[in-house]
Amino acid sequence: ATSAGDSTLREYLQHSVTSGSGSGLPLLVQRTLAKQVTLIECIGRGKYGEVWRGHWHGESIAVKIFFSRDEESWKRETEIYSTVLLRHENILGFIGSDMTSRNSCTQLWLMTHYYPQGSLFDHLNRNALSHNDMIWICLSIANGLVHLHTEIFGTEGKPAMAHRDLKSKNILVTANGTCVIADFGLAVTHSHVTGQLDLGNNPKVGTKRYMAPEVLDESIDMECFEALRRTDIYAFGLVLWEVCRRTISGGIAEEYKVPYYDVVPMDPSFEDMRKVVCIDNYRPSIPNRWSSDSLLAGMSKLMKECWHQNPNVRLPALRIKKTIHKLASVDEKIRLDFDEVCV
Ligand code: ADP
Ligand code: MG
Ligand code: MG
């Protein structure tokens, strides 16, 4: 059954042609994209679909192929990437979306810039980090998150957005060691101008391991955009912890671990997570060595302010970015050419 081939999708694409495209190729061009791409190798496979490296006009691009049953994620991600002014150096670069037929099955493609280093999760598994590496990773994610979370006013404005599935596997590492935020299948938008919160139509929920306490105990007000933005900050706190474990001080670093590796099983249930995060109020432990390193000590204070039980206490993305910048500026071993990143 290929529901993707039916009229609703066609109508959707038809409609998209007339709406604004802030990123990616013009929409009419996108609809011929798949024909121009040669798939080279599969670089990711899961219950969601597949991600391939492909060739397009002599360059490598990434092709995310959705199963037609995950049509909503494809639609949503296409919609989000097509938002006016979303394009940013710390947001994955969008090329275009297309519907195509392969082995007589309808497939939904989403094409983006390709990053050979893969996800931050892969990168942390393979590499330990210097202070400088760590700062650039954290600062670039914070910078992407500020752009995502912030509404831009004006005739061609950008709504504020919340990601809702932030984690190290949904962040990619560029060749110069900075990061871009990826995977917008669950993102939501909000505009003060129109007063509209757009939750999309996706029945999927985020990754359980990274769910904020108010999501796990279902006390969150899903109609409140600010509440959704604060769940991203909680998840970002966990990512900071993953990154800091791999940051070398005194010649050592911890091995890579996923958040809550010590208290929940590999594929934790909602209940597993709720018990640990809401009932026991447990959070990832801070290794002792961090306290004798002023940068890591500063980062541990920051992550605690991000993953706080009370969402109202969590820091806004802009405050996080400024705090990381300040911590870095007192470390003489860190390159201080942040002007581009920190305005
Ligand atoms: P899903 O929504 O199915 O989780 P993602 O967009 O997160 O799909 O992609 C899955 C994985 O594929 C990522 O965790 C990453 O390892 C890899 N990947 C995705 N996009 C790219 C890209 N542009 N360049 C390199 N690797 C990518
Ligand atoms: Mg993902
Ligand atoms: Mg996803």
XYZ file of C-alpha atoms and ligand atoms in Angstrom:
372
model
C 0.000 0.000 0.000
C 1.521 3.271 -1.051
C -0.620 5.950 0.479
C 2.117 8.363 -0.541
C 1.023 8.024 -4.135
C -2.544 9.081 -3.511
C -4.180 12.403 -4.100
C -3.512 13.955 -0.675
C 0.213 14.002 -1.301
C -0.191 15.299 -4.818
C -2.414 18.038 -3.500
C 0.175 18.799 -0.871
C 2.949 19.142 -3.446
C 0.675 21.195 -5.675
C 0.025 23.499 -2.766
C 3.717 23.672 -1.879
C 4.538 25.045 -5.312
C 2.621 28.182 -4.528
C 4.009 28.691 -1.020
C 7.244 30.461 -0.128
C 10.533 28.588 -0.152
C 13.043 30.016 2.257
C 15.543 27.208 1.819
C 16.355 24.713 -0.863
C 15.739 24.772 -4.575
C 12.584 26.287 -6.040
C 9.812 23.773 -5.472
C 9.140 23.062 -9.140
C 12.810 22.133 -9.566
C 12.699 19.908 -6.468
C 10.087 17.751 -8.140
C 12.598 16.580 -10.751
C 15.438 16.101 -8.245
C 15.209 12.364 -7.601
C 15.789 11.634 -11.286
C 19.094 13.535 -11.156
C 20.479 11.705 -8.122
C 22.471 8.451 -8.105
C 22.371 6.591 -4.786
C 25.873 5.413 -3.787
C 25.820 3.845 -0.311
C 23.452 3.442 2.620
C 24.783 5.369 5.634
C 21.914 4.848 8.050
C 19.054 2.423 8.380
C 16.285 2.192 10.956
C 12.613 1.673 11.529
C 12.086 5.146 10.047
C 13.616 4.486 6.637
C 17.128 4.937 5.265
C 19.732 7.619 4.719
C 21.962 7.316 1.651
C 24.929 9.139 0.276
C 24.113 10.086 -3.278
C 25.709 11.911 -6.183
C 24.074 15.002 -7.591
C 25.871 17.014 -10.280
C 29.233 15.644 -9.191
C 28.872 16.324 -5.473
C 27.897 14.121 -2.551
C 24.544 14.819 -0.953
C 22.532 12.973 1.697
C 19.221 11.400 0.671
C 16.816 10.552 3.466
C 14.329 7.989 2.184
C 11.120 7.683 4.194
C 8.882 4.648 4.113
C 5.496 5.741 2.845
C 3.956 4.903 6.221
C 6.056 7.710 7.702
C 4.634 10.185 5.230
C 3.826 12.641 8.035
C 7.491 12.967 9.031
C 8.498 13.593 5.416
C 5.791 16.209 4.979
C 6.694 17.879 8.226
C 10.414 17.927 7.614
C 9.867 19.300 4.097
C 7.547 21.947 5.463
C 9.980 22.983 8.190
C 12.988 23.184 5.847
C 10.911 25.245 3.421
C 10.312 27.897 6.067
C 11.480 31.337 5.064
C 14.774 32.309 6.779
C 15.427 28.925 8.389
C 18.724 28.580 6.493
C 21.607 28.967 8.943
C 25.173 27.704 9.322
C 24.163 25.515 12.258
C 21.013 24.040 10.709
C 21.401 21.164 8.228
C 21.383 22.610 4.681
C 18.297 21.603 2.721
C 18.428 20.941 -1.028
C 14.927 19.713 -1.787
C 12.221 17.061 -1.423
C 10.788 14.786 -4.056
C 8.507 11.822 -4.482
C 9.824 8.998 -6.619
C 9.177 5.420 -7.541
C 11.732 2.682 -6.834
C 11.099 -1.032 -7.399
C 7.524 0.066 -8.157
C 7.123 1.465 -4.622
C 6.490 5.112 -3.940
C 9.346 6.646 -1.986
C 9.616 9.979 -0.289
C 13.022 11.623 -0.548
C 14.538 14.515 1.333
C 17.898 15.762 0.112
C 20.369 17.710 2.243
C 24.056 18.548 2.429
C 26.190 15.517 3.218
C 28.540 15.363 6.222
C 31.081 12.498 6.025
C 31.739 12.622 9.785
C 28.118 11.651 10.449
C 26.265 12.329 13.679
C 27.637 13.796 16.903
C 26.831 10.413 18.472
C 29.192 8.693 15.986
C 31.809 11.423 16.401
C 31.856 11.123 20.207
C 32.113 7.343 19.983
C 35.201 7.660 17.795
C 36.985 10.694 19.255
C 38.013 12.267 22.523
C 37.921 16.070 22.455
C 40.185 18.971 23.384
C 38.691 21.936 25.240
C 38.678 23.775 21.942
C 36.809 20.939 20.140
C 34.253 20.777 22.937
C 33.583 24.514 22.920
C 33.070 24.641 19.163
C 30.672 21.704 19.274
C 28.610 23.106 22.150
C 28.653 26.682 20.919
C 27.572 25.750 17.397
C 24.664 23.628 18.670
C 23.615 26.465 20.984
C 23.874 28.858 18.069
C 21.662 26.638 15.888
C 19.181 26.285 18.735
C 18.986 30.055 19.233
C 18.188 30.488 15.545
C 15.593 27.712 15.638
C 13.891 28.975 18.814
C 13.826 32.642 17.821
C 11.062 34.327 15.888
C 12.230 36.843 13.299
C 9.772 39.654 12.667
C 9.269 41.406 9.336
C 7.394 40.917 6.080
C 9.516 37.802 5.393
C 9.737 36.727 9.028
C 10.531 33.344 10.527
C 8.329 31.698 13.162
C 9.890 30.427 16.385
C 10.404 26.670 16.300
C 10.898 23.848 18.778
C 12.711 20.712 17.595
C 11.210 18.118 19.977
C 13.716 15.375 19.111
C 17.060 16.917 19.958
C 19.780 14.305 20.703
C 23.331 13.473 19.652
C 22.080 11.306 16.766
C 20.136 14.252 15.337
C 23.139 16.575 15.304
C 25.729 16.268 12.509
C 29.418 17.186 12.600
C 30.951 19.292 9.823
C 34.499 18.966 8.464
C 35.703 21.879 10.620
C 34.353 20.346 13.824
C 31.254 22.510 14.255
C 27.739 21.086 14.339
C 24.447 21.415 12.505
C 21.038 20.459 13.887
C 19.161 17.894 11.767
C 16.005 15.734 11.690
C 13.036 18.101 11.840
C 10.291 15.486 11.475
C 8.747 16.477 14.812
C 9.378 20.210 14.851
C 6.628 22.697 15.706
C 6.327 26.372 14.865
C 4.855 29.370 16.609
C 4.329 32.946 15.520
C 3.371 35.898 17.697
C 2.256 37.763 14.577
C -0.436 35.234 13.710
C -0.721 33.921 17.270
C -0.579 30.449 15.771
C 0.958 27.300 17.217
C 1.424 24.690 14.486
C 1.925 21.236 15.998
C 1.798 19.468 12.651
C -0.045 16.250 12.170
C 2.556 13.715 13.220
C 1.420 10.975 15.606
C 5.069 10.204 16.478
C 6.673 11.382 19.713
C 10.312 12.148 20.486
C 13.013 9.763 21.745
C 12.066 8.425 25.207
C 15.603 8.608 26.581
C 15.691 12.372 25.989
C 12.141 13.164 27.125
C 11.815 15.926 29.688
C 10.166 15.103 33.056
C 7.036 17.101 32.191
C 6.628 15.032 29.005
C 7.137 11.776 30.899
C 4.625 12.626 33.652
C 2.319 14.172 31.042
C 1.982 17.425 32.960
C 3.191 19.487 29.985
C 0.748 21.879 28.342
C 1.105 20.939 24.673
C -0.719 24.096 23.630
C 1.984 26.256 25.163
C 4.862 26.867 22.764
C 7.237 28.044 25.481
C 6.761 24.685 27.229
C 7.815 22.840 24.059
C 10.873 25.032 23.664
C 11.907 24.137 27.212
C 11.838 20.414 26.425
C 14.567 21.118 23.817
C 16.667 22.778 26.524
C 16.341 19.702 28.744
C 17.546 17.474 25.879
C 20.366 19.898 25.109
C 21.537 19.540 28.727
C 21.876 15.782 28.190
C 23.827 16.387 24.955
C 26.215 18.719 26.816
C 26.843 15.912 29.288
C 27.590 13.445 26.449
C 30.069 15.913 24.944
C 31.805 16.809 28.225
C 32.430 13.147 29.103
C 34.576 12.931 25.970
C 36.494 16.131 26.763
C 40.049 15.518 27.923
C 41.384 17.050 31.152
C 44.563 15.916 32.884
C 45.097 13.471 30.020
C 41.862 11.540 30.523
C 38.238 11.423 29.374
C 35.319 9.103 30.139
C 34.260 6.608 27.479
C 31.204 7.485 25.409
C 27.875 6.660 27.061
C 24.279 7.546 26.272
C 22.426 9.535 28.962
C 20.989 7.289 31.712
C 23.079 4.334 30.454
C 23.536 3.278 34.090
C 19.879 3.240 35.118
C 17.681 2.180 32.164
C 17.897 -0.677 29.614
C 18.950 -0.255 25.980
C 15.548 0.531 24.530
C 13.880 2.047 27.594
C 10.117 2.142 27.951
C 8.203 5.276 28.822
C 7.723 3.803 32.326
C 11.467 3.082 32.742
C 12.228 6.703 31.937
C 9.424 8.124 34.051
C 10.600 6.218 37.119
C 14.187 7.455 36.802
C 13.587 11.050 35.669
C 10.334 11.984 37.463
C 10.050 9.742 40.500
C 13.704 9.251 41.498
C 14.583 12.692 40.081
C 17.851 11.156 38.891
C 20.129 12.926 36.394
C 23.386 11.875 34.679
C 26.234 11.851 37.198
C 29.027 14.406 37.034
C 32.478 12.746 37.126
C 34.779 14.001 39.901
C 37.536 15.043 37.509
C 35.286 17.763 36.040
C 35.429 19.776 39.264
C 39.193 20.258 38.961
C 38.883 21.653 35.426
C 37.391 25.138 35.397
C 35.838 24.767 31.933
C 34.234 21.386 32.662
C 33.139 22.654 36.092
C 31.426 25.588 34.369
C 29.815 23.263 31.836
C 28.483 20.966 34.566
C 26.772 23.906 36.260
C 25.291 24.861 32.894
C 23.929 21.391 32.070
C 22.240 21.190 35.479
C 20.485 24.465 34.708
C 19.341 22.946 31.398
C 17.959 19.661 32.721
C 16.326 21.118 35.833
C 13.110 19.432 36.972
C 11.295 22.760 36.865
C 11.012 23.872 33.211
C 10.693 27.527 34.273
C 14.198 27.465 35.730
C 15.837 26.177 32.523
C 17.909 28.710 30.640
C 16.849 30.146 27.273
C 19.079 29.096 24.345
C 20.567 32.592 24.016
C 21.626 32.577 27.676
C 23.260 29.148 27.186
C 25.181 30.401 24.165
C 26.430 33.442 26.059
C 27.436 31.333 29.051
C 29.480 28.930 26.893
C 31.116 31.874 25.176
C 32.018 33.436 28.518
C 33.448 30.163 29.866
C 35.563 29.830 26.714
C 36.832 33.391 26.802
C 38.672 32.821 30.111
C 40.449 29.725 28.742
C 43.581 30.914 26.969
C 43.940 27.626 25.054
C 40.711 28.230 23.154
C 40.660 29.984 19.798
C 38.827 33.219 20.313
C 37.589 33.911 16.802
C 33.974 33.551 17.808
C 32.840 36.836 16.346
C 30.980 35.103 13.573
C 29.192 32.809 15.980
C 28.619 35.183 18.873
C 27.071 38.523 18.146
P 15.528 9.762 11.383
O 14.426 10.777 11.378
O 15.089 8.515 10.766
O 16.147 9.578 12.733
P 17.865 11.330 10.615
O 17.600 12.517 9.766
O 18.090 11.578 12.061
O 16.672 10.281 10.387
O 19.084 10.504 10.023
C 19.457 9.233 10.577
C 20.967 9.117 10.678
O 21.567 9.201 9.379
C 21.629 10.248 11.481
O 21.654 9.943 12.862
C 23.026 10.291 10.878
O 23.834 9.283 11.449
C 22.774 9.945 9.415
N 22.609 11.174 8.601
C 21.458 11.835 8.386
N 21.627 12.909 7.594
C 22.938 12.942 7.279
C 23.754 13.843 6.497
N 23.224 14.909 5.896
N 25.083 13.582 6.411
C 25.613 12.508 7.041
N 24.899 11.637 7.795
C 23.576 11.833 7.926
Mg 17.094 11.042 13.739
Mg 13.379 11.713 12.988
